[in-house]
Short mmCIF file of C-alpha atoms in Angstrom, two decimals:
data_model
loop_
_atom_site.label_atom_id
_atom_site.label_comp_id
_atom_site.label_asym_id
_atom_site.label_seq_id
_atom_site.Cartn_x
_atom_site.Cartn_y
_atom_site.Cartn_z
CA MET A 961 -2.23 -27.03 -22.65
CA ILE A 962 -3.29 -25.17 -19.56
CA ALA A 963 -6.82 -26.27 -18.77
CA SER A 964 -9.84 -24.62 -17.28
CA LEU A 965 -11.38 -26.02 -14.03
CA LEU A 966 -14.94 -26.77 -13.08
CA PHE A 967 -15.41 -25.57 -9.45
CA GLY A 968 -18.30 -26.99 -7.28
CA VAL A 969 -20.71 -24.56 -5.80
CA VAL A 970 -22.57 -25.20 -2.49
CA LEU A 971 -26.19 -24.97 -3.31
CA ILE A 972 -27.63 -26.66 -0.14
CA THR A 973 -30.55 -24.80 1.37
CA ILE A 974 -30.64 -24.73 5.16
CA PRO A 975 -33.93 -23.91 6.95
CA SER A 976 -33.81 -20.77 8.90
CA SER A 977 -34.22 -22.68 12.15
CA TYR A 978 -31.29 -25.07 11.23
CA GLY A 979 -33.32 -27.78 12.88
CA LEU A 980 -32.30 -31.40 12.15
CA SER A 981 -34.40 -34.38 12.81
CA VAL A 982 -33.31 -37.13 15.28
CA SER A 983 -33.30 -39.69 12.55
CA CYS A 984 -31.09 -37.34 10.38
CA MET A 985 -28.68 -36.80 13.26
CA MET A 986 -28.53 -40.53 13.73
CA GLU A 987 -27.63 -41.13 10.12
CA TYR A 988 -24.97 -38.48 10.38
CA ASP A 989 -23.46 -40.15 13.44
CA ASP A 990 -23.53 -43.59 11.85
CA GLY A 991 -22.26 -42.81 8.35
CA GLY A 992 -21.29 -39.11 8.02
CA ALA A 993 -21.94 -37.09 4.89
CA PRO A 994 -22.35 -40.14 2.49
CA ALA A 995 -25.23 -41.48 4.68
CA VAL A 996 -26.87 -38.04 5.04
CA TYR A 997 -26.91 -37.39 1.27
CA GLY A 998 -28.68 -40.70 0.71
CA TYR A 999 -31.22 -40.50 3.48
CA PRO A 1000 -34.77 -39.37 2.63
CA GLU A 1001 -35.33 -37.85 6.06
CA CYS A 1002 -32.74 -35.19 5.14
CA PRO A 1003 -34.10 -33.70 1.90
CA GLN A 1004 -32.39 -30.36 2.49
CA TRP A 1005 -28.99 -32.04 2.02
CA VAL A 1006 -29.65 -33.32 -1.42
CA LEU A 1007 -26.81 -32.21 -3.75
CA SER A 1008 -27.61 -29.96 -6.63
CA PRO A 1009 -26.98 -31.77 -9.86
CA ALA A 1010 -24.48 -29.31 -11.50
CA GLY A 1011 -21.34 -27.39 -10.70
CA SER A 1012 -20.44 -24.09 -12.46
CA LEU A 1013 -17.49 -22.61 -14.12
CA GLN A 1014 -15.70 -20.14 -11.91
CA ASN A 1015 -13.52 -17.82 -13.87
CA GLN A 1016 -9.93 -17.20 -12.78
CA ASN A 1017 -9.68 -13.88 -10.88
CA LEU A 1018 -6.96 -12.03 -8.90
CA ASN A 1019 -7.92 -13.76 -5.66
CA CYS A 1020 -7.79 -17.34 -6.78
CA GLN A 1021 -5.20 -17.87 -9.58
CA PHE A 1022 -4.77 -21.44 -10.80
CA ALA A 1023 -3.15 -23.32 -13.63
CA ILE A 1024 -2.98 -27.10 -14.34
CA LEU A 1025 -0.92 -28.95 -16.98
CA GLN A 1026 -0.79 -32.52 -17.99
CA GLY A 1027 2.93 -32.11 -18.78
CA ARG A 1028 4.93 -35.16 -19.83
CA ARG A 1029 2.69 -37.73 -18.37
CA ASP A 1030 0.20 -39.74 -20.49
CA TYR A 1031 -2.76 -38.77 -18.29
CA GLN A 1032 -3.89 -35.89 -16.22
CA GLU A 1033 -4.52 -37.13 -12.64
CA ASP A 1034 -4.32 -33.77 -10.77
CA ALA A 1035 -7.48 -31.97 -9.61
CA ILE A 1036 -7.84 -28.73 -7.81
CA ALA A 1037 -10.49 -26.64 -6.05
CA CYS A 1038 -10.72 -23.11 -4.92
CA ASN A 1039 -13.50 -21.01 -3.56
CA LEU A 1040 -12.64 -18.09 -1.29
CA ASP A 1041 -16.18 -17.09 -0.46
CA ILE A 1042 -18.13 -20.16 0.83
CA LYS A 1043 -20.89 -18.96 3.12
CA VAL A 1044 -21.35 -21.35 6.05
CA PRO A 1045 -23.45 -21.08 9.08
CA LEU A 1046 -21.29 -21.00 12.21
CA LEU A 1047 -22.40 -20.48 15.82
CA ALA A 1048 -23.20 -16.94 16.69
CA LYS A 1049 -21.69 -15.36 19.77
CA ASP A 1050 -24.99 -15.80 21.59
CA ALA A 1051 -26.10 -19.22 20.09
CA GLY A 1052 -29.14 -19.38 22.20
CA LYS A 1053 -30.46 -16.08 20.95
CA ASN A 1054 -29.28 -15.91 17.36
CA GLY A 1055 -28.44 -19.48 16.63
CA PHE A 1056 -26.17 -19.23 13.62
CA GLU A 1057 -24.48 -16.52 11.71
CA GLU A 1058 -23.26 -16.71 8.08
CA GLU A 1059 -19.49 -16.47 7.81
CA ALA A 1060 -17.27 -16.47 4.74
CA VAL A 1061 -14.71 -19.30 4.62
CA GLY A 1062 -12.16 -19.95 1.88
CA ILE A 1063 -11.04 -23.38 0.81
CA VAL A 1064 -7.90 -23.98 -1.42
CA ALA A 1065 -7.13 -27.60 -2.28
CA VAL A 1066 -4.81 -29.66 -4.57
CA PHE A 1067 -5.53 -33.43 -5.11
CA ASP A 1068 -2.65 -35.15 -6.89
CA GLY A 1069 -3.97 -38.46 -8.10
CA HIS A 1070 -2.03 -41.66 -8.86
CA GLY A 1071 -2.99 -44.93 -10.53
CA GLY A 1072 -5.96 -43.12 -12.25
CA LYS A 1073 -7.93 -39.94 -11.94
CA GLU A 1074 -10.95 -41.32 -10.23
CA CYS A 1075 -9.90 -40.49 -6.71
CA SER A 1076 -8.73 -37.08 -7.22
CA GLU A 1077 -11.71 -36.07 -9.39
CA MET A 1078 -14.16 -37.30 -6.78
CA ALA A 1079 -12.37 -35.52 -4.01
CA SER A 1080 -12.44 -32.24 -5.87
CA LYS A 1081 -16.22 -32.64 -6.56
CA LEU A 1082 -17.24 -33.51 -3.07
CA LEU A 1083 -15.02 -31.19 -1.03
CA PHE A 1084 -17.19 -28.06 -0.73
CA ASP A 1085 -20.50 -29.80 -0.11
CA TYR A 1086 -19.17 -32.27 2.34
CA PHE A 1087 -17.41 -29.47 4.25
CA TYR A 1088 -20.57 -27.39 4.27
CA LEU A 1089 -22.58 -30.27 5.62
CA HIS A 1090 -20.09 -31.08 8.37
CA VAL A 1091 -19.86 -27.36 9.48
CA VAL A 1092 -23.69 -27.43 9.93
CA PHE A 1093 -23.81 -30.72 11.88
CA GLN A 1094 -20.78 -29.91 13.99
CA SER A 1095 -22.12 -26.42 14.91
CA TYR A 1096 -25.51 -27.89 15.77
CA LYS A 1097 -23.79 -30.64 18.06
CA VAL A 1098 -21.71 -27.84 19.87
CA MET A 1099 -24.84 -25.77 20.36
CA ALA A 1100 -26.81 -28.65 21.76
CA HIS A 1101 -24.04 -29.75 23.95
CA HIS A 1102 -23.80 -26.29 25.66
CA ASN A 1103 -27.61 -25.86 25.65
CA GLY A 1104 -27.29 -22.92 23.26
CA VAL A 1105 -25.19 -20.81 25.55
CA LEU A 1106 -21.45 -20.48 24.71
CA PRO A 1107 -18.91 -18.66 26.81
CA SER A 1108 -18.80 -15.21 25.05
CA SER A 1109 -15.04 -15.07 25.48
CA ASP A 1110 -14.47 -18.49 23.75
CA TYR A 1111 -16.93 -18.53 20.92
CA LYS A 1112 -14.26 -17.77 18.29
CA SER A 1113 -12.23 -20.79 19.47
CA PHE A 1114 -15.39 -22.78 19.14
CA GLN A 1115 -15.82 -21.60 15.64
CA LEU A 1116 -12.17 -22.52 14.72
CA GLU A 1117 -12.53 -25.94 16.31
CA ILE A 1118 -15.67 -26.56 14.40
CA LEU A 1119 -14.04 -25.61 11.06
CA LYS A 1120 -11.14 -28.00 11.83
CA GLU A 1121 -13.40 -30.82 12.76
CA ALA A 1122 -15.52 -30.30 9.71
CA LEU A 1123 -12.38 -30.42 7.52
CA SER A 1124 -11.12 -33.62 9.23
CA LYS A 1125 -14.48 -35.35 8.75
CA THR A 1126 -14.68 -34.09 5.25
CA ILE A 1127 -11.38 -35.72 4.26
CA GLY A 1128 -12.36 -38.92 6.07
CA ASP A 1129 -15.81 -39.07 4.32
CA ILE A 1130 -14.15 -38.51 0.92
CA ASP A 1131 -11.97 -41.39 1.59
CA LEU A 1132 -14.79 -43.55 2.71
CA ARG A 1133 -17.02 -42.65 -0.29
CA PHE A 1134 -14.28 -43.37 -2.74
CA SER A 1135 -13.25 -46.55 -1.04
CA GLN A 1136 -16.78 -47.78 -1.52
CA GLU A 1137 -16.66 -46.99 -5.18
CA ALA A 1138 -13.17 -48.38 -5.53
CA ILE A 1139 -14.18 -51.75 -4.14
CA LYS A 1140 -17.26 -51.90 -6.28
CA ASN A 1141 -15.46 -50.87 -9.50
CA ASN A 1142 -11.89 -52.31 -8.92
CA PHE A 1143 -10.36 -48.81 -8.80
CA TYR A 1144 -6.71 -48.87 -7.78
CA SER A 1145 -6.17 -45.13 -7.74
CA GLY A 1146 -5.53 -42.80 -4.81
CA SER A 1147 -4.72 -39.17 -4.27
CA THR A 1148 -2.91 -36.63 -2.02
CA ALA A 1149 -5.07 -33.93 -0.38
CA THR A 1150 -3.58 -30.67 0.65
CA VAL A 1151 -6.37 -28.36 1.80
CA VAL A 1152 -6.12 -24.84 3.27
CA LEU A 1153 -8.86 -23.04 5.12
CA LEU A 1154 -8.99 -19.32 5.31
CA TYR A 1155 -11.19 -17.71 7.88
CA GLY A 1156 -10.74 -14.07 8.75
CA ARG A 1157 -7.00 -13.51 8.84
CA GLN A 1158 -6.08 -17.05 9.84
CA ILE A 1159 -5.29 -20.09 7.90
CA LEU A 1160 -5.42 -23.85 8.70
CA VAL A 1161 -3.60 -26.42 6.62
CA ALA A 1162 -4.45 -30.10 6.41
CA ASN A 1163 -2.15 -32.45 4.45
CA VAL A 1164 -2.38 -36.03 3.31
CA GLY A 1165 0.55 -37.14 1.04
CA ASP A 1166 3.20 -35.08 -0.65
CA SER A 1167 1.50 -32.13 -2.26
CA LYS A 1168 2.61 -28.84 -0.68
CA ALA A 1169 1.48 -25.64 0.80
CA LEU A 1170 3.75 -22.56 1.07
CA LEU A 1171 3.41 -19.18 2.72
CA LEU A 1172 5.35 -16.31 1.00
CA SER A 1173 6.35 -13.37 3.09
CA GLU A 1174 8.32 -10.19 2.50
CA LYS A 1175 11.74 -10.08 4.04
CA ILE A 1176 13.07 -7.30 6.01
CA GLN A 1177 15.49 -5.00 4.10
CA SER A 1178 18.54 -6.05 6.19
CA ALA A 1179 18.13 -9.74 5.18
CA LEU A 1180 17.93 -8.86 1.53
CA ARG A 1181 21.35 -7.24 1.63
CA THR A 1182 23.08 -10.34 2.99
CA GLU A 1183 25.55 -11.79 0.60
CA GLY A 1184 24.19 -14.41 -1.81
CA ASP A 1185 20.57 -13.57 -1.19
CA SER A 1186 20.16 -10.38 -3.00
CA THR A 1187 17.36 -11.58 -5.30
CA ALA A 1188 15.28 -13.45 -2.65
CA HIS A 1189 12.73 -10.72 -1.90
CA LEU A 1190 10.09 -13.20 -0.70
CA SER A 1191 10.80 -15.86 1.80
CA ALA A 1192 9.04 -19.17 1.38
CA THR A 1193 7.86 -21.14 4.39
CA ALA A 1194 6.62 -24.77 3.98
CA LEU A 1195 3.33 -25.31 5.77
CA THR A 1196 3.23 -29.10 5.08
CA TYR A 1197 5.53 -32.04 5.71
CA ASP A 1198 5.56 -34.84 3.05
CA HIS A 1199 4.31 -38.24 4.06
CA HIS A 1200 7.07 -40.45 2.73
CA PRO A 1201 7.30 -44.14 3.89
CA ASP A 1202 10.82 -43.64 5.14
CA ARG A 1203 9.86 -40.83 7.59
CA GLU A 1204 10.56 -42.32 10.98
CA ASP A 1205 6.99 -42.03 12.34
CA GLU A 1206 5.34 -43.13 9.08
CA ARG A 1207 7.60 -46.25 8.75
CA ALA A 1208 6.74 -47.23 12.31
CA ARG A 1209 3.08 -47.22 11.63
CA ILE A 1210 3.44 -49.12 8.29
CA GLU A 1211 5.59 -51.84 9.93
CA ALA A 1212 3.28 -52.08 12.94
CA ALA A 1213 0.40 -52.81 10.52
CA GLY A 1214 2.46 -55.62 8.79
CA GLY A 1215 3.60 -53.54 5.84
CA SER A 1216 7.15 -52.88 4.68
CA VAL A 1217 9.13 -49.96 3.21
CA THR A 1218 11.32 -50.89 0.27
CA ASN A 1219 13.18 -48.79 -2.19
CA TRP A 1220 12.22 -48.90 -5.76
CA GLY A 1221 13.56 -45.67 -7.24
CA VAL A 1222 12.19 -44.03 -4.00
CA PRO A 1223 11.00 -45.53 -0.65
CA ARG A 1224 7.54 -47.19 -1.30
CA VAL A 1225 4.97 -48.93 0.85
CA SER A 1226 5.20 -52.71 0.01
CA GLY A 1227 7.28 -51.66 -2.99
CA VAL A 1228 4.26 -49.91 -4.59
CA LEU A 1229 3.20 -46.46 -3.12
CA ALA A 1230 5.66 -43.60 -2.70
CA MET A 1231 3.72 -42.01 0.03
CA SER A 1232 2.54 -43.25 3.36
CA ARG A 1233 -0.85 -41.38 3.55
CA SER A 1234 -3.38 -40.92 0.79
CA ILE A 1235 -7.04 -40.85 -0.02
CA GLY A 1236 -8.07 -44.08 -1.70
CA ASP A 1237 -5.43 -46.83 -2.32
CA VAL A 1238 -7.89 -49.24 -0.67
CA TYR A 1239 -5.74 -52.29 -1.18
CA LEU A 1240 -2.85 -50.79 0.71
CA LYS A 1241 -4.91 -49.72 3.83
CA ARG A 1242 -4.23 -52.95 5.52
CA TYR A 1243 -0.48 -52.12 5.45
CA GLY A 1244 -0.77 -48.83 7.41
CA VAL A 1245 -1.59 -46.34 4.56
CA ILE A 1246 -4.04 -43.80 6.12
CA ALA A 1247 -6.04 -40.81 4.99
CA GLU A 1248 -5.74 -38.96 8.28
CA PRO A 1249 -4.46 -35.48 7.67
CA GLU A 1250 -1.60 -33.90 9.40
CA TYR A 1251 -2.29 -30.26 10.53
CA THR A 1252 -0.39 -27.17 10.66
CA GLY A 1253 -2.72 -25.43 13.27
CA TRP A 1254 -4.52 -22.18 12.95
CA ARG A 1255 -2.03 -19.61 12.03
CA PRO A 1256 -2.74 -15.76 12.05
CA LEU A 1257 -1.53 -14.07 8.85
CA THR A 1258 0.68 -10.96 9.33
CA THR A 1259 1.06 -7.88 7.20
CA ASN A 1260 4.22 -9.40 5.74
CA ASP A 1261 2.49 -12.42 4.32
CA THR A 1262 1.83 -11.84 0.67
CA HIS A 1263 0.83 -15.13 -1.07
CA LEU A 1264 -0.50 -18.60 -0.27
CA VAL A 1265 0.65 -21.24 -2.69
CA VAL A 1266 -0.78 -24.83 -2.85
CA ALA A 1267 0.78 -27.08 -5.48
CA SER A 1268 1.19 -30.68 -6.50
CA ASP A 1269 4.62 -32.44 -6.10
CA GLY A 1270 5.30 -32.12 -9.84
CA ILE A 1271 6.05 -28.42 -9.28
CA PHE A 1272 8.85 -29.44 -6.88
CA GLU A 1273 10.61 -31.87 -9.15
CA SER A 1274 12.39 -28.85 -10.66
CA LEU A 1275 11.58 -25.86 -8.32
CA THR A 1276 12.31 -25.34 -4.70
CA PRO A 1277 9.92 -23.43 -2.49
CA GLN A 1278 12.32 -20.40 -2.66
CA ASP A 1279 12.37 -20.60 -6.40
CA ILE A 1280 8.56 -20.09 -6.31
CA GLY A 1281 9.06 -17.09 -3.95
CA ASN A 1282 11.61 -15.64 -6.39
CA LEU A 1283 9.27 -16.18 -9.33
CA ILE A 1284 6.38 -14.43 -7.65
CA PHE A 1285 8.59 -11.43 -6.82
CA GLN A 1286 10.00 -11.31 -10.26
CA TRP A 1287 6.57 -11.54 -11.90
CA ASN A 1288 5.28 -8.72 -9.60
CA SER A 1289 8.38 -6.55 -10.32
CA HIS A 1290 8.04 -6.99 -14.03
CA PHE A 1291 4.52 -5.62 -14.07
CA GLN A 1292 5.64 -2.76 -11.78
CA GLY A 1293 8.36 -1.87 -14.30
CA ILE A 1294 11.10 -3.12 -12.08
CA GLU A 1295 13.91 -5.52 -12.89
CA ASP A 1296 12.17 -6.71 -16.11
CA SER A 1297 15.18 -8.58 -17.29
CA LYS A 1298 15.11 -10.99 -14.33
CA MET A 1299 11.84 -12.68 -15.21
CA PRO A 1300 12.41 -16.12 -16.95
CA VAL A 1301 11.66 -16.40 -20.56
CA SER A 1302 9.08 -19.09 -19.66
CA CYS A 1303 7.02 -16.52 -17.96
CA LEU A 1304 7.07 -13.85 -20.65
CA SER A 1305 4.42 -15.74 -22.71
CA SER A 1306 2.37 -16.66 -19.60
CA THR A 1307 -1.01 -15.11 -19.04
CA SER A 1308 -1.01 -15.44 -15.26
CA LEU A 1309 1.40 -16.00 -12.33
CA ALA A 1310 0.03 -19.47 -11.84
CA GLU A 1311 0.80 -20.26 -15.51
CA CYS A 1312 4.29 -18.78 -15.11
CA ILE A 1313 5.15 -21.17 -12.35
CA ILE A 1314 3.65 -24.13 -14.27
CA ASN A 1315 5.56 -23.17 -17.41
CA THR A 1316 8.80 -22.71 -15.57
CA ALA A 1317 8.53 -26.05 -13.70
CA TYR A 1318 7.87 -27.82 -17.01
CA GLU A 1319 10.62 -26.07 -18.93
CA LYS A 1320 13.16 -26.99 -16.09
CA GLY A 1321 12.32 -30.68 -16.59
CA SER A 1322 9.44 -31.75 -14.46
CA HIS A 1323 7.95 -35.07 -15.79
CA ASP A 1324 4.85 -35.12 -13.57
CA ASN A 1325 1.45 -33.47 -13.86
CA LEU A 1326 1.70 -29.88 -12.69
CA SER A 1327 -0.94 -27.87 -10.83
CA VAL A 1328 -0.71 -24.74 -8.63
CA ILE A 1329 -3.15 -22.36 -6.91
CA ILE A 1330 -1.94 -18.86 -5.83
CA VAL A 1331 -3.89 -16.72 -3.45
CA PRO A 1332 -2.61 -13.11 -2.88
CA LEU A 1333 -3.03 -12.15 0.78
CA THR A 1334 -2.64 -8.44 0.49
#
């Protein structure tokens, strides 16, 4: 059955001065977010004990289904209104300004649910912490005075660096738990940041992010493409072990790529980058994300889709574009007959995609998040 999702909420309180002690900064430099959370000199960074249930809404639609697997190992996270303190235009005068940042993420676990669950729980709080520390470092480096023409680029770079460090620290934190508890699990991490009208995509593994855009009318009239009203653009590139650059790194580390149904690292893991999988790190498996750089959204961009690879066992990216168009047309009273039967009983667009992928034969866990952009 389609499951509800607990979303973490950032409840860290930052002093108005945003001052950080020298010892706290040293802990951060030495051990990142895991070290800061456990250090008594940084009481303002202690996590609140509980998350909260965020109801599905028009701006963050999600669905998750166990499908034909024995266990559910996917986890997702979505919050489009995380208030983070970024450097103000005049950092010396105003210090920080509160800005809204959206985060959309899918974690597709394997070998157990421990890794994907931890990643989804830590994502928002780790990201928030890193934004604060990275902003503080940039402010200190420039003595509180940033070039006014470049401060937006500083903000974008801070957000990217915060996301990189967040993913790295989640991998570190889980690896510590995995060694202690003999966990063998790992997870993909496909995370999209939305800030203003720009998006940044970080990818580890083989989950996917798509951007759906309206086509121009002339393209819709071309032969054989009369139903493709939305064009799907992939924003991620799968990290499969047989990808030339991925294979080179694995073999340089002493690993091998062998085929067992699909190409696998040392005959085991069907991806070459992941969070966790601590026992394959020595063979070149890394958690370093690959980025699709900051991309401005246009008026033609209609939906952001982030999904686990189970969706794509039976649907292509363009199939998803077609489903979204058909769903919207159905509720506008247009082309009702073209919407698949699997969607007629669905309560949301996300559930429509999940149900269609399942009915078309996907055997994996299924999860998808859809963010309308208009």
